PDB file of C-alpha atoms and ligand atoms in Angstrom:
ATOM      1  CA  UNK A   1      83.532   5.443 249.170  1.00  0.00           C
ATOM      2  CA  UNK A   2      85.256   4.065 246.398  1.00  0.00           C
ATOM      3  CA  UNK A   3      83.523   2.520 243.208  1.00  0.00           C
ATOM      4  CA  UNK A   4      83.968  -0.992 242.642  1.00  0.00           C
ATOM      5  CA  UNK A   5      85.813  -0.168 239.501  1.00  0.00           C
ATOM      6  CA  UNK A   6      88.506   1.855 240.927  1.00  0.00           C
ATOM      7  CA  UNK A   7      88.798  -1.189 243.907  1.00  0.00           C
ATOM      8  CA  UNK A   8      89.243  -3.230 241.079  1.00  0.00           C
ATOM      9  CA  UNK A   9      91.930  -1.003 239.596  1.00  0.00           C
ATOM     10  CA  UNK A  10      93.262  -0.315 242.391  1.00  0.00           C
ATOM     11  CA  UNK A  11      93.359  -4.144 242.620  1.00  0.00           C
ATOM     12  CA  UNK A  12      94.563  -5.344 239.497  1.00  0.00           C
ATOM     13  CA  UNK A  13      97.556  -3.098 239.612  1.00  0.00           C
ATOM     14  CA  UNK A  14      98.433  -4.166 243.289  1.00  0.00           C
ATOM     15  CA  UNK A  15      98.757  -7.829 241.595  1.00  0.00           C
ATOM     16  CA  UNK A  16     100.640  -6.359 239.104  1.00  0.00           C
ATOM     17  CA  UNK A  17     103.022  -5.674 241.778  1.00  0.00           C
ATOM     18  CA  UNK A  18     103.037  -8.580 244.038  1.00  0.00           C
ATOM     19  CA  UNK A  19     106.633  -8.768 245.291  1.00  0.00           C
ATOM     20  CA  UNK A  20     108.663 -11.651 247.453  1.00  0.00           C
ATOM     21  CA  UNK A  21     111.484 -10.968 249.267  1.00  0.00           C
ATOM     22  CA  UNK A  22     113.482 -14.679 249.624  1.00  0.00           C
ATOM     23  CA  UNK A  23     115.752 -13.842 252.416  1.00  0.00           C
ATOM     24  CA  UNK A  24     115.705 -11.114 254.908  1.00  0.00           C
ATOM     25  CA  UNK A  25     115.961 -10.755 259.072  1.00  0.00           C
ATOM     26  CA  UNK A  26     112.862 -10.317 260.650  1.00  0.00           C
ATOM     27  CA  UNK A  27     114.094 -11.001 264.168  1.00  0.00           C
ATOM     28  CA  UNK A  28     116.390  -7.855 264.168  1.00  0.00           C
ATOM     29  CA  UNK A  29     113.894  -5.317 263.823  1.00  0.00           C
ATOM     30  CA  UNK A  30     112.340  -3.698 266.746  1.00  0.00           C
ATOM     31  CA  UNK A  31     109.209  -3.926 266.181  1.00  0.00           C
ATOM     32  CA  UNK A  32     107.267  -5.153 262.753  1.00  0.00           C
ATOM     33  CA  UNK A  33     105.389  -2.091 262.145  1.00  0.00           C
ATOM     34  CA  UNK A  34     107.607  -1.346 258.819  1.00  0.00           C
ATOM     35  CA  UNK A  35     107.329  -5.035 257.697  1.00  0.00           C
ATOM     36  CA  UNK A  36     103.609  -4.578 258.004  1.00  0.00           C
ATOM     37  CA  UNK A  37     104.202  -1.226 255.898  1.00  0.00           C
ATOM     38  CA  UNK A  38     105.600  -3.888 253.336  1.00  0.00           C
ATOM     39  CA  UNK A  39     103.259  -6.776 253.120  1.00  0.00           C
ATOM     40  CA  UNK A  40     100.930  -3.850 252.734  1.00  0.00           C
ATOM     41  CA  UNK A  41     102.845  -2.534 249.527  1.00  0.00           C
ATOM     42  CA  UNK A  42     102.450  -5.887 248.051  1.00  0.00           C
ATOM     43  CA  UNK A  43     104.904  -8.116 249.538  1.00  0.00           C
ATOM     44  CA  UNK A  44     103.142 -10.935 250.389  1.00  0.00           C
ATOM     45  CA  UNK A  45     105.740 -13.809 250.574  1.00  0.00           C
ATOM     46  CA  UNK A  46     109.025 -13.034 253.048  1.00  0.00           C
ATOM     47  CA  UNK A  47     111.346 -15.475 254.022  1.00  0.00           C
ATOM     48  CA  UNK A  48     112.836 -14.509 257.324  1.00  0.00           C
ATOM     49  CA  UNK A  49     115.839 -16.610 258.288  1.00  0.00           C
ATOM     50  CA  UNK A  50     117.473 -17.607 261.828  1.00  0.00           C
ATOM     51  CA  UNK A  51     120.957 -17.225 262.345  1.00  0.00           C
ATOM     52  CA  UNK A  52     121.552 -18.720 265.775  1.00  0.00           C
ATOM     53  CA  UNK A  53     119.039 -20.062 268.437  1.00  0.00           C
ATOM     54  CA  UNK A  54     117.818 -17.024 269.623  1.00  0.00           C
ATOM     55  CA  UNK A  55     116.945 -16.200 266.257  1.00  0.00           C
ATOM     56  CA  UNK A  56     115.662 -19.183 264.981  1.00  0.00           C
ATOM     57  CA  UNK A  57     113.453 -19.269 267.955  1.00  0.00           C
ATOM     58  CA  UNK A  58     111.906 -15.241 267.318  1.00  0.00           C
ATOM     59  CA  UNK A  59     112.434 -16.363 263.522  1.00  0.00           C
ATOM     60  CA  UNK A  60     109.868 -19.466 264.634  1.00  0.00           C
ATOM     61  CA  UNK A  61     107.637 -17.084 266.094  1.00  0.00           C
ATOM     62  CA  UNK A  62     107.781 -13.881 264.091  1.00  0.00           C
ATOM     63  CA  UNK A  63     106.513 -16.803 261.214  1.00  0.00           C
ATOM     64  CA  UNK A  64     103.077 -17.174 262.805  1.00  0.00           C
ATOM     65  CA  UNK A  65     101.618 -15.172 259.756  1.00  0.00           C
ATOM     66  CA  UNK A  66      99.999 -15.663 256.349  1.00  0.00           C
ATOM     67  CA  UNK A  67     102.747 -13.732 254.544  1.00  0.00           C
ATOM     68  CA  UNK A  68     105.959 -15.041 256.913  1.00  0.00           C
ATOM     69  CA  UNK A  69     107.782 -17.802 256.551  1.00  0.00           C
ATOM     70  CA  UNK A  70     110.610 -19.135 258.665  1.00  0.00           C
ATOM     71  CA  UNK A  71     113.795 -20.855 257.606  1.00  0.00           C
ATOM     72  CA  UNK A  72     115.885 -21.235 260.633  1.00  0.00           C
ATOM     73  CA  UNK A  73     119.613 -23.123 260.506  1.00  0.00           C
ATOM     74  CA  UNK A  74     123.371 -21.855 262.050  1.00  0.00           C
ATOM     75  CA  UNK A  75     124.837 -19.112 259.839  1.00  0.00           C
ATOM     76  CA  UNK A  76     128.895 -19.491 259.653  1.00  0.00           C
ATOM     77  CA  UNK A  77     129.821 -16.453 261.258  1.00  0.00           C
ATOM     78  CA  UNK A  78     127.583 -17.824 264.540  1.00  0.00           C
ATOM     79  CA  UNK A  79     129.045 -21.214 263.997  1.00  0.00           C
ATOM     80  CA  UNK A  80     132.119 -20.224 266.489  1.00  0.00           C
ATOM     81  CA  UNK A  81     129.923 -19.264 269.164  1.00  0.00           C
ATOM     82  CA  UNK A  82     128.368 -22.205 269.385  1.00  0.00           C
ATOM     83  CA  UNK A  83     128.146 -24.110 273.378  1.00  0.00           C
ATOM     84  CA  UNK A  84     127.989 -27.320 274.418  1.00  0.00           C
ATOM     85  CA  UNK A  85     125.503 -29.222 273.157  1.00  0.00           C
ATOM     86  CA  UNK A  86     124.059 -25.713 271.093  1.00  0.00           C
ATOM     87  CA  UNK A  87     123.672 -27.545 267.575  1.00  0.00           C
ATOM     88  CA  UNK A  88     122.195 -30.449 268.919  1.00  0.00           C
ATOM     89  CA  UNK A  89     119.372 -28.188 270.261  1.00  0.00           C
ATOM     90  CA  UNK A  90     119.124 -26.551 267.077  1.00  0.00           C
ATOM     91  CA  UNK A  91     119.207 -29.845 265.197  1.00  0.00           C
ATOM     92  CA  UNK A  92     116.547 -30.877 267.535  1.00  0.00           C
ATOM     93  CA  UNK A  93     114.523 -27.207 267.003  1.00  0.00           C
ATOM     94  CA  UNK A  94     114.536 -27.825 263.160  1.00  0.00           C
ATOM     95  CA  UNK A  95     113.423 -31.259 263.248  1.00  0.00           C
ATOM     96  CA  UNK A  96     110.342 -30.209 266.019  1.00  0.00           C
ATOM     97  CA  UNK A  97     109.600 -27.869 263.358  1.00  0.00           C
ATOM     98  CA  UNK A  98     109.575 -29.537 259.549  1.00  0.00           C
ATOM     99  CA  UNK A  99     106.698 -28.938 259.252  1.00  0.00           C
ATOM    100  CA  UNK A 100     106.217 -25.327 259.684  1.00  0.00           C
ATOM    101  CA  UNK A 101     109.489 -23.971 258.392  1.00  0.00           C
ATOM    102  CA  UNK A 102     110.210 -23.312 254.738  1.00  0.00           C
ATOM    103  CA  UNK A 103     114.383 -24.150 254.517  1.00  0.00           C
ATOM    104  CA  UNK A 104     117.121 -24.880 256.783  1.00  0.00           C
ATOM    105  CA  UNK A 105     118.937 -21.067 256.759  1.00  0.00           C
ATOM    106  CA  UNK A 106     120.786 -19.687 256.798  1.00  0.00           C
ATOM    107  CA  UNK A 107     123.747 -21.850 256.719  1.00  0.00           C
ATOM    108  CA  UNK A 108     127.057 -22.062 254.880  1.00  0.00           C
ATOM    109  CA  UNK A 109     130.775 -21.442 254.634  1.00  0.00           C
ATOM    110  CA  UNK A 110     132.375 -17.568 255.308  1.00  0.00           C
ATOM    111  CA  UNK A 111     136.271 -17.436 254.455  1.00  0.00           C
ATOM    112  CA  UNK A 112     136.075 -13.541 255.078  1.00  0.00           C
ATOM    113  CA  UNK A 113     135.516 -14.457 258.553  1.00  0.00           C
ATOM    114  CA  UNK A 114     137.184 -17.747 258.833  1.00  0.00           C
ATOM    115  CA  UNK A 115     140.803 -17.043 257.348  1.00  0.00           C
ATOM    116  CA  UNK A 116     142.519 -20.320 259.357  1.00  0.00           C
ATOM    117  CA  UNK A 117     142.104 -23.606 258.257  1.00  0.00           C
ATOM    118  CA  UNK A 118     140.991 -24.547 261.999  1.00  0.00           C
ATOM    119  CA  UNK A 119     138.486 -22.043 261.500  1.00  0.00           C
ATOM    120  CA  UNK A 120     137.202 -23.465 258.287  1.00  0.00           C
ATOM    121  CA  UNK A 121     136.891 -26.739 259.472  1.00  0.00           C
ATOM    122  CA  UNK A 122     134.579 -26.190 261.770  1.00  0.00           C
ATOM    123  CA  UNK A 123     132.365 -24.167 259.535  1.00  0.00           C
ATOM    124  CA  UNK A 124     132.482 -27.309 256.904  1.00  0.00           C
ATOM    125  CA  UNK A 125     131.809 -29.519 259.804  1.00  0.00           C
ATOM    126  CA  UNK A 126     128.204 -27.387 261.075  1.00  0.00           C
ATOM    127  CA  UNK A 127     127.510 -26.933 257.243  1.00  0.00           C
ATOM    128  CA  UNK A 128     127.934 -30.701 256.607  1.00  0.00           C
ATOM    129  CA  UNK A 129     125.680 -31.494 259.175  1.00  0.00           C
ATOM    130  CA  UNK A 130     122.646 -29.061 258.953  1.00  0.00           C
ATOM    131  CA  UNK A 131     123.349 -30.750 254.516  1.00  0.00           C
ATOM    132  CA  UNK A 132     122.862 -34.249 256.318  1.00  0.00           C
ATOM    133  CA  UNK A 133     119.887 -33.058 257.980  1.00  0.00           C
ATOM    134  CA  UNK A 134     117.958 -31.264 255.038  1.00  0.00           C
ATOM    135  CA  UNK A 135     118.343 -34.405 253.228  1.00  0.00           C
ATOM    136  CA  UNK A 136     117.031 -36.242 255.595  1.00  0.00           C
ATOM    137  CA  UNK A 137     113.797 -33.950 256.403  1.00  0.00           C
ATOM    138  CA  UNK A 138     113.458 -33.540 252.478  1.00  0.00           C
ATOM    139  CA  UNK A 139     113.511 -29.486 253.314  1.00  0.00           C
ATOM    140  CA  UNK A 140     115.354 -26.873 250.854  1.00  0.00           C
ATOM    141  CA  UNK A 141     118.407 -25.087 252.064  1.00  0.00           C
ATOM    142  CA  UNK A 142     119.276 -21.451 252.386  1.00  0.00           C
ATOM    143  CA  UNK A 143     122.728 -20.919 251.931  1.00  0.00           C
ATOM    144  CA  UNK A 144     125.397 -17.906 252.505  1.00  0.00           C
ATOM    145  CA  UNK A 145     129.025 -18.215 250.489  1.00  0.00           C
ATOM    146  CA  UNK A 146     131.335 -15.317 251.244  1.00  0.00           C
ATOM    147  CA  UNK A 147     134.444 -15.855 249.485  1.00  0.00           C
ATOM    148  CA  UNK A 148     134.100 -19.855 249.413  1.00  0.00           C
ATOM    149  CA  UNK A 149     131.791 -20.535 247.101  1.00  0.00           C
ATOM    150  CA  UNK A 150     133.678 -23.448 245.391  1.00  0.00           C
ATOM    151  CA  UNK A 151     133.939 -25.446 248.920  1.00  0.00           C
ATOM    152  CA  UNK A 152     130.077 -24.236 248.848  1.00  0.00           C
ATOM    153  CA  UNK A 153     128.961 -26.014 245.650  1.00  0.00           C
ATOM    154  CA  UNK A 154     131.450 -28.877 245.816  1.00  0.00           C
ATOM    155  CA  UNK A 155     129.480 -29.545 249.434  1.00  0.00           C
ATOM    156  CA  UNK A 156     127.031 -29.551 248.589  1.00  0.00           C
ATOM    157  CA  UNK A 157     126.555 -31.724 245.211  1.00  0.00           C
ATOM    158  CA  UNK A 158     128.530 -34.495 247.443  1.00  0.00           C
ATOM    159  CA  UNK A 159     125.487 -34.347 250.084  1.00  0.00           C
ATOM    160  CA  UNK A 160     123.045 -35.243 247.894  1.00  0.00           C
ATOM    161  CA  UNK A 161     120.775 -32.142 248.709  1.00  0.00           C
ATOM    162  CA  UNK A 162     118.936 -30.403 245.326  1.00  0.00           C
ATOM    163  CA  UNK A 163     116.811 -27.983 246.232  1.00  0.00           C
ATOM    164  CA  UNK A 164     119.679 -25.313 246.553  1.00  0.00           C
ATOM    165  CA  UNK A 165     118.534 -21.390 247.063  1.00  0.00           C
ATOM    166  CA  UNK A 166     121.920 -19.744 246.826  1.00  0.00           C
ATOM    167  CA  UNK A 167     121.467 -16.395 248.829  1.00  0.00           C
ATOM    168  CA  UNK A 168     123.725 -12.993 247.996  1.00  0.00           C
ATOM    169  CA  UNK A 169     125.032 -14.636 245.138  1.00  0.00           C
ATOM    170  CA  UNK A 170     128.746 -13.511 244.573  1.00  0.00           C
ATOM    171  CA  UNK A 171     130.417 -16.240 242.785  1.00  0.00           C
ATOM    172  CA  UNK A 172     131.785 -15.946 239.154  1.00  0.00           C
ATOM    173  CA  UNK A 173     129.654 -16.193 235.909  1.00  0.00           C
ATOM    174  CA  UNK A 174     131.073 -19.836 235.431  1.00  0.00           C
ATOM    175  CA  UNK A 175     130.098 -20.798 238.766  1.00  0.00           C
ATOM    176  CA  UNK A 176     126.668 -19.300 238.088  1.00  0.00           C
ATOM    177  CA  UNK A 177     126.121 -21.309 234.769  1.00  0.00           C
ATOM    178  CA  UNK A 178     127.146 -24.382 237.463  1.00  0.00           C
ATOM    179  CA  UNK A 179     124.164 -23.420 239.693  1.00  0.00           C
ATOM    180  CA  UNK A 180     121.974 -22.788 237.071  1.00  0.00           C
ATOM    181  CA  UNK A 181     122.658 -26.248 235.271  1.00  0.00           C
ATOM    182  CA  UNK A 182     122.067 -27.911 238.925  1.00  0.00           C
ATOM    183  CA  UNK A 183     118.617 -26.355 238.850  1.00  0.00           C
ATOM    184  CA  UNK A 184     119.929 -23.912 242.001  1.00  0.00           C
ATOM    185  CA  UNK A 185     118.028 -20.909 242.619  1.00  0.00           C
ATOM    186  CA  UNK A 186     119.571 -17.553 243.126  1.00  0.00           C
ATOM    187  CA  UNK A 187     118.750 -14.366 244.913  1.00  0.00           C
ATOM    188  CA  UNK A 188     119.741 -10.656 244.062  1.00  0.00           C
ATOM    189  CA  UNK A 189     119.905  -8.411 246.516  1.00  0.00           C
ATOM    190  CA  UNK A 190     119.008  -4.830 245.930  1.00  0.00           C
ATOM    191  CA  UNK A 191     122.416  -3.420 245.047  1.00  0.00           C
ATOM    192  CA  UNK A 192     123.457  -3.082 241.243  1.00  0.00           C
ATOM    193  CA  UNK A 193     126.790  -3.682 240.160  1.00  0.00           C
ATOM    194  CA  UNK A 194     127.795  -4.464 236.843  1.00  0.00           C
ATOM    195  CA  UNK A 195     129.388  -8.264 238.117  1.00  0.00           C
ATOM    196  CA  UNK A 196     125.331  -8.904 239.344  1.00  0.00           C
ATOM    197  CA  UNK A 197     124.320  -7.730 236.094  1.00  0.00           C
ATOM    198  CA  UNK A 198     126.045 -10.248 234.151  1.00  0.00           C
ATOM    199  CA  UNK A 199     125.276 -13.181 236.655  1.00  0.00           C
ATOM    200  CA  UNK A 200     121.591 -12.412 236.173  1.00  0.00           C
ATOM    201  CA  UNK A 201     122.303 -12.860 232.254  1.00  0.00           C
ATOM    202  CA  UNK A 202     123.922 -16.222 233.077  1.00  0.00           C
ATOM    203  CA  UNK A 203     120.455 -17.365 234.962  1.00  0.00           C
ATOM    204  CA  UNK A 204     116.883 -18.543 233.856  1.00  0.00           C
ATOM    205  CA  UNK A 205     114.395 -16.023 235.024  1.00  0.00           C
ATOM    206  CA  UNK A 206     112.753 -19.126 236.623  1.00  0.00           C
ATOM    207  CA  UNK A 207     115.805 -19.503 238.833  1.00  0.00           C
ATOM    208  CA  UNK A 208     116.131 -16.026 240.133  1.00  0.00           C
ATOM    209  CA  UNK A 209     114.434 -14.945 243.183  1.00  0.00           C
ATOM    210  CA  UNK A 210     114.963 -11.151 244.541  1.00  0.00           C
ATOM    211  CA  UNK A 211     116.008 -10.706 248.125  1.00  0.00           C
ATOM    212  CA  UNK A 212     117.001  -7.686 250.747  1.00  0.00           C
ATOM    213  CA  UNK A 213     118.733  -9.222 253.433  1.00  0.00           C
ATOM    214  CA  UNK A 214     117.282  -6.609 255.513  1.00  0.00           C
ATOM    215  CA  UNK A 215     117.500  -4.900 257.994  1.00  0.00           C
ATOM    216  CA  UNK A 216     121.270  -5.518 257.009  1.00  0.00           C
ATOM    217  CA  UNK A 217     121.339  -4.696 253.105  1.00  0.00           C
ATOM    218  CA  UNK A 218     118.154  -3.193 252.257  1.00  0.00           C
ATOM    219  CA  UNK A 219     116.556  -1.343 254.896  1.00  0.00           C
ATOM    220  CA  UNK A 220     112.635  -3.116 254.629  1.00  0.00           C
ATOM    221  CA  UNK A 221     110.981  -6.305 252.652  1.00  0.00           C
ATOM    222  CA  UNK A 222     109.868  -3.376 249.897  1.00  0.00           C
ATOM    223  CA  UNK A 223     113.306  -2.977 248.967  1.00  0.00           C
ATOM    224  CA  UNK A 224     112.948  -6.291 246.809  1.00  0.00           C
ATOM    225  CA  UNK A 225     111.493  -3.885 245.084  1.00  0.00           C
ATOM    226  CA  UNK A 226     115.041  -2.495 244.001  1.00  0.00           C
ATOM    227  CA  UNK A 227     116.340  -6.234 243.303  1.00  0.00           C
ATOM    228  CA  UNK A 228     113.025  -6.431 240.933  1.00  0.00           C
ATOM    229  CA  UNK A 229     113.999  -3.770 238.789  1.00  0.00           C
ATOM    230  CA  UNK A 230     117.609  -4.518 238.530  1.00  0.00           C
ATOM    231  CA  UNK A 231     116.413  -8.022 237.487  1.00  0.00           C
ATOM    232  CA  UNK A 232     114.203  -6.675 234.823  1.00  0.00           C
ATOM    233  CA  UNK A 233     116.602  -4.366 233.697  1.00  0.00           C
ATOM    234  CA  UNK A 234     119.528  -6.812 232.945  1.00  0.00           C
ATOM    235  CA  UNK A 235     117.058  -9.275 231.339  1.00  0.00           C
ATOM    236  CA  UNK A 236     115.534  -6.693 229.198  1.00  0.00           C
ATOM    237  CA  UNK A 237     111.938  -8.239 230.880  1.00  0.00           C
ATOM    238  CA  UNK A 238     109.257  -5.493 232.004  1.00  0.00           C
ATOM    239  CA  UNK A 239     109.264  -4.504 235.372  1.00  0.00           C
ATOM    240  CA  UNK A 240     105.580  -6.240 236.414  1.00  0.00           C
ATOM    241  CA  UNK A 241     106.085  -9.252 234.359  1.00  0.00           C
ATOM    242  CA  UNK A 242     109.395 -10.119 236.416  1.00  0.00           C
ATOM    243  CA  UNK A 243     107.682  -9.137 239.662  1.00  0.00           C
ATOM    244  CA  UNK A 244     105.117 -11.591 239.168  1.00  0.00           C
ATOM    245  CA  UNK A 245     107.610 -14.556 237.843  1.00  0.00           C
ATOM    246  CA  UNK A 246     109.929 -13.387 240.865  1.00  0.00           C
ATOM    247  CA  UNK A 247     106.927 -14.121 243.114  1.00  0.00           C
ATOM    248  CA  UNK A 248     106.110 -16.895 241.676  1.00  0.00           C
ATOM    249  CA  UNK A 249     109.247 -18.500 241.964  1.00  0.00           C
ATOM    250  CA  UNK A 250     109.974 -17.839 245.519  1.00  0.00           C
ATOM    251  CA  UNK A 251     106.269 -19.801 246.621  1.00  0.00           C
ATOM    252  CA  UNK A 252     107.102 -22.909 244.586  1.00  0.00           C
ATOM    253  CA  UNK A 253     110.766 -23.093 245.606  1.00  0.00           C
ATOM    254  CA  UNK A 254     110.093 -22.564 249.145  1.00  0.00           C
ATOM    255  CA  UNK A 255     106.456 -24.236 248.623  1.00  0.00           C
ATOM    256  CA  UNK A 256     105.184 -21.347 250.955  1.00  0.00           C
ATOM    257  CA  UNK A 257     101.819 -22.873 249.979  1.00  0.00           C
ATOM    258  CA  UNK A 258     101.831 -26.408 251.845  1.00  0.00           C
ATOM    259  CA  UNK A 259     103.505 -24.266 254.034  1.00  0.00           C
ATOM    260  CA  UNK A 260     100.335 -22.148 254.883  1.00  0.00           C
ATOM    261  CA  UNK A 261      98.046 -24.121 257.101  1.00  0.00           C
ATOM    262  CA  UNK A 262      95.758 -23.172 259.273  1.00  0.00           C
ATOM    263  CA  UNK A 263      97.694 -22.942 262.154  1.00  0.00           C
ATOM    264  CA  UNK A 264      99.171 -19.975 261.468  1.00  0.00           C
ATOM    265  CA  UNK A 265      97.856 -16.947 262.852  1.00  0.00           C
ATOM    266  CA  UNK A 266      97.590 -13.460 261.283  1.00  0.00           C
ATOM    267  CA  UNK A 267      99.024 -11.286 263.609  1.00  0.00           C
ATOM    268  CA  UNK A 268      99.494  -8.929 261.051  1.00  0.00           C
ATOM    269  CA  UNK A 269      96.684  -8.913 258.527  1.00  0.00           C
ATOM    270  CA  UNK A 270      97.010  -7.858 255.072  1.00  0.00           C
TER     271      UNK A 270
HETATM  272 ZN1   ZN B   1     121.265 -13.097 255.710  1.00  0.00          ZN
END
């Protein structure tokens, strides 16, 4: 049996490392046991994000849990896969649900996959919408810019939304001083490059978040782990202080506590 000191220690340094991982892919994973293996390593806040509607709706369910949180929206690439009538189910799905979900996400604009005009059109036209929408529920946004994210920013400052979490960020260092200025937050995933590097200089610590896209990127939710350290490395911070102002940032952005009522369950307990 342990003595209540070293539960204490043991404790105190588990705060120490209190982690958040702001955007990842629950629904993908077979089963949840390695996500549990995470919450259990200290990541209590994940933000699991729908894609299309069979996503959002395993996204809606997989977020019946203290340390789960749903953002569910139409992600570019599923945007020309879309049927009849498919958005306004979706549209319908997020309103049903403002209450329980953190952020429309994960939405946006993807000129690696949409090289034709056309193509882009349509993208602008879902991404103006689900905009429309999130200022009308009052509800933070989620958003993915491959290769577009002037059209991205420019979008979005005309639709009047402000609570802006700017996911993978790959823009330039200017656009990143524009985010910052617009009081955007910003996720790092966990691979190091020396263009990341500087766009983490270019951003308040209180506007970074650290993310693994996973099971896509990084393999678990630990792996924000890895976007954690590269954080604290390029802002010269220590590793635990940025872990806990990483954390911290991700639960007021995504206000994970009004969030955590008592309806949800704890299918997984930590
Ligand atoms: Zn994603």
């Amino acid at each position: 049996m342990p003595t209540r000191q070293v539960m204490q220690e043991r404790e105190s340094s588990l705060n120490k490392r209190e982690l958040a991982d702001a955007h990842c892919h629950l629904d993908i994973f077979e089963d949840l046991t390695q996500v549990k293996e995470s919450i259990e390593n200290g990541v209590l806040t994940i933000i699991t994000d729908g894609v299309d509607t069979k996503s959002n709706l395993k996204t809606l369910q997989i977020s019946d849990n203290v340390n789960i949180f749903a953002a569910i929206g139409i992600d570019p690439e599923h945007v020309p896969l879309l049927q009849d009538n498919e958005l306004e189910f979706n549209i319908g799905l997020i309103k049903q649900n403002n209450q329980k979900i953190v952020a429309i996400g994960e939405i946006g604009l993807d000129y690696l996959l949409a090289k034709t005009n056309k193509e882009r059109v349509v993208q602008k036209k879902v991404f103006a919408d689900m905009l429309e929408l999130a200022k009308e529920l009052d509800l933070p946004i989620s958003v993915h810019a491959r290769e577009a994210m002037g059209d991205v920013l420019v979008m979005i400052k005309e639709s009047g939304v402000t609570k802006v979490h700017l996911h993978f960020f790959s823009g330039t260092e200017k656009q990143a001083d524009e985010a910052a200025k617009l009081g955007y937050m910003i996720s790092i995933p966990p691979l190091p490059s020396s263009s990341r590097r500087k766009v983490i200089k270019h951003v308040p610590i209180q506007q970074l978040m650290a993310e693994t896209d996973c099971p896509i990127v990084g393999k678990v939710p630990y792996d924000a782990e890895k976007s954690a350290r590269l954080i604290a490395e390029a802002k010269g911070l220590s590793f635990e202080e940025t872990c806990k102002q990483l954390s911290e940032n991700t639960k007021r952005f995504f206000n994970t506590n009004g969030k955590a009522n008592k309806s949800r369950s704890q299918l997984i307990r930590y």
